[in-house]
Amino acid sequence: MSDQIDFIDMIETLPLDAWHRARGARMVEFADYHMPIQYEGIMAEHLWTRENAGLFDVSHMGQLLFFAEGGADVAVALEQLLPGDIVGLGNGRMRYSLLLADNGGILDDLMVTRLGGGAFEGAAFYMVVNGAVKADDIAHLVEHLPDDVRLNHLDEQALLALQGPKAVDALARIVPGVDSLVFMAAASFDWNGTALWISRSGYTGEDGFEISVPADAVEALAEALCAQPEVKPIGLGARDSLRLEAGLPLYGHDLDPETTPIMADLGFALSKRRREAGDFPGAARILAERERGPALKRVGLVVDGRQPVREGATVLDAGGAEVGKVTSGGFAPSVGAPIAMAYVPLGLAAPGTRITLAQRGKTHTGIVTAMPFVPHRYVR
């Protein structure tokens, strides 16, 4: 496999660290990096992104390339570890998928793209994995992929996410042609002689883009983007509230190795062909849960009152016994109410079901609600 991956000297600051601080960002530790949690305030940044365009630094994420050595078929190799239809992906098309353990537990959720048109010369696929588990992901991939598939970690690439309804206006002004992309499509672009890999995707439920850029050019690109009237830098705090409103799970909170795709309500990530073949890790367990229903299921909650419930709050049955747990929660600026995600027994998972929650000795009530809490606005 690859001998190019070394996390011993992992960088703990983002390429834009000084840029964030100069703009007044409050920095926190997240996924082994110092990251900006907010600039002006989470509420203001959240609402700006919903109405305009927010620039997020997500360079902590793992960017991976996969190469075929000899006659290797990288798509077939990846399907041994992921439950999606990777073979059927067209050039420049991307898919949400899951890295699964042998027991069907989720090791990570990720985006995988088939490359084409000269992007990352010689590579067959590009993958983005979560920053907090990228070292574990890479070790798992290196261990389980065949020797004729080579993996490279793009540790000299930064990653920016430009999100919001006006993101396309701002980005197309400095990168002509990017507006030709549709949701879940990606392509190579040139910006002042710098190669960019841009996908129309993101983590907020809004239209937007993710931009892979060499680390030595990312500050100039960030400056050019923030010079557009629609764009402001946005921190991790608003990124979390935006993705929660969009009903998008966060690995390490709403997803973990004890969670299966069916429990997490991510059955859409299991393609029909793969379900019929049953040839992915944990298939027997996952397909049985799909047929009979899981013991617990991820649901959305709208909480009564104004007090948010947070991760770790418990779900109680009618007798006061703990039967589930909140995995994400907070006040939703676009909804105007506290919302949460929780795992509850299947009998409590139907929308409209009343739920009792306990947090720090106090009880709260809420109602199971279909997700997303705020409609997605992807350009398909």
Coordinates of C-alpha atoms in Angstrom, one line a residue:
M1 CA 0.0 0.0 0.0
S2 CA 1.3 3.5 0.8
D3 CA 4.4 4.5 2.6
Q4 CA 3.6 8.2 2.3
I5 CA 1.5 8.6 5.4
D6 CA 3.0 9.8 8.7
F7 CA 0.9 11.3 11.4
I8 CA 3.8 11.5 13.9
D9 CA 4.4 15.1 12.9
M10 CA 0.8 16.0 12.4
I11 CA 0.3 19.8 12.0
E12 CA -1.9 21.2 14.8
T13 CA -2.7 24.5 13.2
L14 CA -4.6 25.1 10.0
P15 CA -2.9 26.8 7.0
L16 CA -5.2 29.7 7.7
D17 CA -4.6 29.9 11.5
A18 CA -3.0 33.4 11.5
W19 CA -5.7 34.6 9.0
H20 CA -8.5 33.5 11.3
R21 CA -6.8 35.1 14.3
A22 CA -6.2 38.4 12.4
R23 CA -10.0 38.5 11.7
G24 CA -10.9 38.2 15.3
A25 CA -11.8 34.5 15.4
R26 CA -12.1 32.8 18.8
M27 CA -10.1 29.6 18.5
V28 CA -10.9 26.2 20.1
E29 CA -9.4 22.8 19.9
F30 CA -11.3 20.4 17.6
A31 CA -10.1 17.2 15.9
D32 CA -6.5 17.9 17.0
Y33 CA -6.5 21.4 15.4
H34 CA -7.0 24.9 16.6
M35 CA -10.1 25.9 14.8
P36 CA -12.3 29.1 14.7
I37 CA -15.5 28.6 16.6
Q38 CA -16.9 32.1 15.8
Y39 CA -16.1 35.6 14.6
E40 CA -19.1 37.9 15.2
G41 CA -21.3 35.3 17.0
I42 CA -22.9 32.0 16.2
M43 CA -26.4 33.3 15.7
A44 CA -25.3 36.1 13.3
E45 CA -23.0 33.8 11.4
H46 CA -25.7 31.2 11.1
L47 CA -28.3 33.6 9.7
W48 CA -25.8 35.2 7.4
T49 CA -25.0 31.8 5.8
R50 CA -28.7 31.0 5.4
E51 CA -29.3 34.3 3.6
N52 CA -25.9 35.0 1.9
A53 CA -22.7 33.0 1.8
G54 CA -20.4 31.8 4.5
L55 CA -16.8 30.7 4.2
F56 CA -15.8 27.7 6.4
D57 CA -12.3 26.4 6.8
V58 CA -12.5 22.6 6.9
S59 CA -8.9 21.9 6.2
H60 CA -8.8 19.5 9.2
M61 CA -10.7 17.0 7.1
G62 CA -8.8 14.2 5.4
Q63 CA -8.4 14.4 1.7
L64 CA -7.3 11.1 0.1
L65 CA -6.5 10.0 -3.4
F66 CA -6.6 6.4 -4.6
F67 CA -4.5 5.1 -7.5
A68 CA -4.6 1.9 -9.5
E69 CA -1.3 0.0 -9.7
G70 CA -1.1 -2.3 -12.6
G71 CA -4.6 -3.7 -13.4
A72 CA -6.3 -2.8 -10.2
D73 CA -10.0 -1.7 -10.2
V74 CA -10.2 0.9 -7.5
A75 CA -14.0 1.1 -7.5
V76 CA -14.3 -2.7 -7.0
A77 CA -11.7 -2.5 -4.2
L78 CA -13.6 0.4 -2.4
E79 CA -16.9 -1.5 -2.6
Q80 CA -15.3 -4.1 -0.3
L81 CA -15.4 -1.5 2.4
L82 CA -18.3 0.8 1.5
P83 CA -22.0 -0.1 0.8
G84 CA -22.6 2.3 -2.0
D85 CA -22.5 1.9 -5.8
I86 CA -18.9 3.1 -6.5
V87 CA -18.5 1.2 -9.7
G88 CA -21.5 3.0 -11.2
L89 CA -20.1 6.5 -10.5
G90 CA -19.4 8.6 -13.6
N91 CA -16.4 10.9 -13.9
G92 CA -16.8 14.0 -11.7
R93 CA -19.7 12.5 -9.8
M94 CA -19.6 12.0 -6.0
R95 CA -21.4 9.9 -3.5
Y96 CA -22.1 10.0 0.2
S97 CA -21.0 6.7 1.7
L98 CA -20.0 4.9 4.9
L99 CA -16.8 3.1 6.0
L100 CA -18.2 0.0 7.7
A101 CA -16.7 -2.4 10.3
D102 CA -17.3 -6.1 9.9
N103 CA -20.2 -6.0 12.3
G104 CA -21.9 -3.2 10.3
G105 CA -20.9 -0.4 12.7
I106 CA -20.1 2.9 11.1
L107 CA -16.4 3.8 11.3
D108 CA -16.9 7.1 9.4
D109 CA -19.1 8.8 6.9
L110 CA -17.5 10.3 3.9
M111 CA -17.7 11.6 0.3
V112 CA -16.1 9.7 -2.6
T113 CA -15.7 11.1 -6.1
R114 CA -14.6 9.4 -9.3
L115 CA -11.9 11.6 -10.9
G116 CA -11.7 12.5 -14.6
G117 CA -10.5 15.2 -16.9
G118 CA -6.9 15.4 -15.5
A119 CA -7.7 16.2 -11.9
F120 CA -5.0 15.0 -9.5
E121 CA -3.2 13.4 -12.4
G122 CA -3.2 9.6 -12.4
A123 CA -5.6 9.2 -9.4
A124 CA -8.8 7.2 -9.9
F125 CA -10.8 8.5 -6.8
Y126 CA -10.8 11.4 -4.4
M127 CA -12.3 10.9 -0.9
V128 CA -13.0 13.3 2.0
V129 CA -13.1 11.8 5.5
N130 CA -13.8 13.3 8.9
G131 CA -10.8 15.0 10.6
A132 CA -11.2 13.5 14.0
V133 CA -10.9 10.0 12.7
K134 CA -8.8 10.4 9.5
A135 CA -5.8 8.6 10.9
D136 CA -7.9 5.6 11.9
D137 CA -9.7 5.7 8.5
I138 CA -6.4 5.7 6.7
A139 CA -5.0 2.8 8.8
H140 CA -8.2 0.9 8.1
L141 CA -8.1 1.6 4.3
V142 CA -4.4 0.7 4.1
E143 CA -5.0 -2.6 6.0
H144 CA -8.0 -3.7 3.9
L145 CA -7.4 -2.5 0.4
P146 CA -5.4 -4.7 -1.9
D147 CA -1.7 -4.1 -2.5
D148 CA -2.4 -2.9 -6.0
V149 CA -4.4 0.1 -4.8
R150 CA -2.3 3.0 -3.6
L151 CA -3.5 5.6 -1.1
N152 CA -2.1 9.2 -0.8
H153 CA -3.1 11.6 2.0
L154 CA -3.2 15.1 0.6
D155 CA -1.7 16.8 3.6
E156 CA -0.5 19.8 1.6
Q157 CA -4.0 20.7 0.4
A158 CA -6.4 23.0 2.3
L159 CA -10.2 22.6 2.0
L160 CA -12.7 25.5 2.1
A161 CA -16.5 25.3 2.1
L162 CA -18.4 28.2 0.6
Q163 CA -22.1 27.7 1.6
G164 CA -25.3 29.7 1.2
P165 CA -27.8 30.8 -1.5
K166 CA -25.4 33.4 -2.8
A167 CA -22.3 31.2 -2.8
V168 CA -22.6 30.6 -6.5
D169 CA -22.7 34.3 -7.3
A170 CA -19.5 35.0 -5.3
L171 CA -17.5 32.0 -6.5
A172 CA -18.5 32.3 -10.2
R173 CA -17.2 35.9 -10.1
I174 CA -13.7 34.8 -9.4
V175 CA -13.8 31.2 -10.8
P176 CA -15.7 31.4 -14.1
G177 CA -17.6 28.3 -15.1
V178 CA -18.2 27.0 -11.6
D179 CA -21.9 27.7 -11.9
S180 CA -22.1 24.8 -14.4
L181 CA -21.7 22.3 -11.6
V182 CA -24.8 20.7 -10.1
F183 CA -25.2 19.1 -6.7
M184 CA -22.8 16.2 -6.1
A185 CA -20.7 17.0 -9.2
A186 CA -17.1 18.1 -9.2
A187 CA -14.4 19.3 -11.6
S188 CA -11.0 21.0 -11.9
F189 CA -10.8 24.7 -12.3
D190 CA -8.0 27.2 -12.7
W191 CA -7.7 30.3 -10.5
N192 CA -4.9 32.7 -11.4
G193 CA -2.7 29.7 -12.3
T194 CA -3.7 27.7 -9.2
A195 CA -5.4 24.4 -9.7
L196 CA -8.6 24.0 -7.7
W197 CA -10.8 20.9 -7.3
I198 CA -14.3 22.1 -6.7
S199 CA -17.5 20.2 -5.8
R200 CA -21.0 21.5 -5.5
S201 CA -21.6 20.0 -2.1
G202 CA -21.5 20.9 1.6
Y203 CA -22.7 20.3 5.1
T204 CA -25.3 23.0 5.8
G205 CA -28.3 22.0 3.6
E206 CA -27.7 25.1 1.5
D207 CA -26.3 25.3 -2.0
G208 CA -22.6 25.6 -1.9
F209 CA -19.2 24.4 -2.8
E210 CA -16.1 22.6 -1.3
I211 CA -12.8 23.8 -2.7
S212 CA -9.6 21.9 -2.5
V213 CA -6.7 24.3 -2.9
P214 CA -2.9 24.0 -2.3
A215 CA -2.2 25.2 1.3
D216 CA 0.3 27.8 0.0
A217 CA -2.5 29.5 -2.0
V218 CA -5.4 29.2 0.5
E219 CA -4.9 32.6 2.1
A220 CA -5.0 34.4 -1.2
L221 CA -8.2 32.5 -2.2
A222 CA -9.8 33.2 1.2
E223 CA -9.1 36.9 0.8
A224 CA -10.5 36.9 -2.7
L225 CA -13.7 35.2 -1.5
C226 CA -14.2 37.4 1.5
A227 CA -13.7 40.5 -0.7
Q228 CA -17.0 39.5 -2.4
P229 CA -20.0 41.4 -0.7
E230 CA -21.9 38.1 -0.2
V231 CA -19.2 36.4 1.8
K232 CA -18.1 36.4 5.4
P233 CA -15.9 33.9 7.3
I234 CA -18.0 31.6 9.5
G235 CA -16.9 29.4 12.5
L236 CA -17.5 25.9 13.7
G237 CA -20.3 27.0 16.0
A238 CA -22.6 28.0 13.1
R239 CA -21.4 25.1 11.0
D240 CA -22.8 22.8 13.8
S241 CA -26.1 24.7 14.1
L242 CA -26.6 24.7 10.3
R243 CA -25.9 21.0 9.9
L244 CA -28.2 20.2 12.8
E245 CA -31.1 22.2 11.2
A246 CA -30.3 20.3 8.0
G247 CA -30.7 17.0 9.7
L248 CA -27.1 16.0 8.9
P249 CA -25.4 13.7 11.5
L250 CA -22.0 14.4 12.8
Y251 CA -19.5 11.6 13.2
G252 CA -18.4 11.0 16.8
H253 CA -21.7 12.3 18.1
D254 CA -24.7 11.0 16.0
L255 CA -22.6 8.3 14.4
D256 CA -20.1 5.9 15.9
P257 CA -18.9 2.2 15.6
E258 CA -21.9 1.1 17.7
T259 CA -24.3 2.6 15.1
T260 CA -25.5 0.9 11.9
P261 CA -26.7 2.7 8.8
I262 CA -30.3 1.6 9.5
M263 CA -30.2 2.8 13.1
A264 CA -28.8 6.1 11.8
D265 CA -31.6 6.5 9.2
L266 CA -29.0 6.4 6.4
G267 CA -30.5 3.6 4.4
F268 CA -30.2 5.7 1.3
A269 CA -26.4 5.1 1.4
L270 CA -27.1 1.4 0.6
S271 CA -27.5 1.2 -3.1
K272 CA -30.0 -1.3 -4.6
R273 CA -27.3 -3.4 -6.3
R274 CA -25.3 -3.7 -3.2
R275 CA -28.3 -4.6 -1.1
E276 CA -29.2 -7.3 -3.5
A277 CA -25.6 -8.7 -3.6
G278 CA -25.2 -8.4 0.2
D279 CA -21.5 -8.1 -0.3
F280 CA -20.5 -5.2 2.0
P281 CA -19.2 -5.4 5.6
G282 CA -21.9 -6.2 8.1
A283 CA -24.4 -6.9 5.4
A284 CA -26.3 -9.7 7.2
R285 CA -26.9 -7.5 10.3
I286 CA -27.7 -4.4 8.3
L287 CA -30.1 -6.1 5.9
A288 CA -31.9 -7.9 8.8
E289 CA -32.4 -4.5 10.5
R290 CA -33.6 -3.0 7.2
E291 CA -36.2 -5.8 7.0
R292 CA -37.3 -6.0 10.6
G293 CA -36.4 -2.5 11.9
P294 CA -33.6 -1.6 14.3
A295 CA -33.9 -1.6 18.1
L296 CA -33.1 2.2 18.1
K297 CA -33.4 4.8 15.4
R298 CA -32.1 8.3 14.9
V299 CA -34.9 10.9 14.9
G300 CA -35.4 14.6 15.0
L301 CA -36.9 16.4 18.0
V302 CA -38.4 19.8 18.4
V303 CA -38.1 20.6 22.1
D304 CA -40.9 22.5 23.9
G305 CA -40.0 25.9 25.5
R306 CA -36.7 27.8 24.8
Q307 CA -34.2 25.7 26.8
P308 CA -32.1 23.5 24.5
V309 CA -31.3 19.9 25.4
R310 CA -27.7 18.9 24.7
E311 CA -25.8 15.8 23.7
G312 CA -26.0 13.2 26.5
A313 CA -29.6 14.1 27.6
T314 CA -31.6 10.9 28.1
V315 CA -34.9 9.8 26.6
L316 CA -37.4 8.4 29.1
D317 CA -40.3 6.0 28.7
A318 CA -43.7 6.5 30.4
G319 CA -42.3 4.9 33.6
G320 CA -39.2 7.1 33.7
A321 CA -36.7 4.5 32.6
E322 CA -33.9 5.6 30.2
V323 CA -34.6 4.2 26.7
G324 CA -32.6 6.5 24.5
K325 CA -30.2 9.3 24.2
V326 CA -29.8 12.7 22.6
T327 CA -26.7 12.9 20.4
S328 CA -26.9 16.5 19.2
G329 CA -29.0 19.4 20.3
G330 CA -29.1 23.2 20.4
F331 CA -31.2 26.3 19.6
A332 CA -32.0 26.5 15.9
P333 CA -31.8 30.1 14.7
S334 CA -33.8 29.5 11.5
V335 CA -36.5 27.4 13.3
G336 CA -36.7 29.7 16.3
A337 CA -36.8 26.8 18.7
P338 CA -34.6 24.2 20.4
I339 CA -34.1 21.1 18.2
A340 CA -32.2 17.8 18.7
M341 CA -31.3 14.5 17.3
A342 CA -31.8 11.4 19.4
Y343 CA -31.8 7.6 19.3
V344 CA -35.1 6.2 20.4
P345 CA -36.8 2.8 20.4
L346 CA -38.6 2.1 17.1
G347 CA -42.0 2.4 18.9
L348 CA -41.2 6.1 19.7
A349 CA -39.8 7.0 16.3
A350 CA -42.9 8.0 14.4
P351 CA -43.3 11.7 13.7
G352 CA -45.7 13.3 16.1
T353 CA -44.8 11.1 19.0
R354 CA -44.4 13.0 22.3
I355 CA -41.0 12.5 24.0
T356 CA -39.8 13.1 27.6
L357 CA -36.2 14.0 28.1
A358 CA -34.0 14.3 31.2
Q359 CA -31.0 16.7 31.4
R360 CA -29.1 17.6 34.6
G361 CA -32.0 16.6 36.9
K362 CA -34.6 18.4 34.9
T363 CA -37.2 17.0 32.5
H364 CA -38.1 18.5 29.1
T365 CA -40.7 17.5 26.6
G366 CA -40.6 17.5 22.8
I367 CA -42.1 15.9 19.7
V368 CA -40.6 13.6 17.1
T369 CA -40.3 15.6 13.8
A370 CA -39.3 14.6 10.3
M371 CA -35.8 15.9 9.3
P372 CA -34.5 18.1 7.9
F373 CA -35.8 20.8 10.2
V374 CA -35.1 23.4 7.4
P375 CA -35.6 22.3 3.8
H376 CA -32.4 21.6 1.8
R377 CA -31.7 24.0 -1.1
Y378 CA -29.4 22.0 -3.3
V379 CA -29.1 22.8 -7.0
R380 CA -29.8 19.5 -8.8

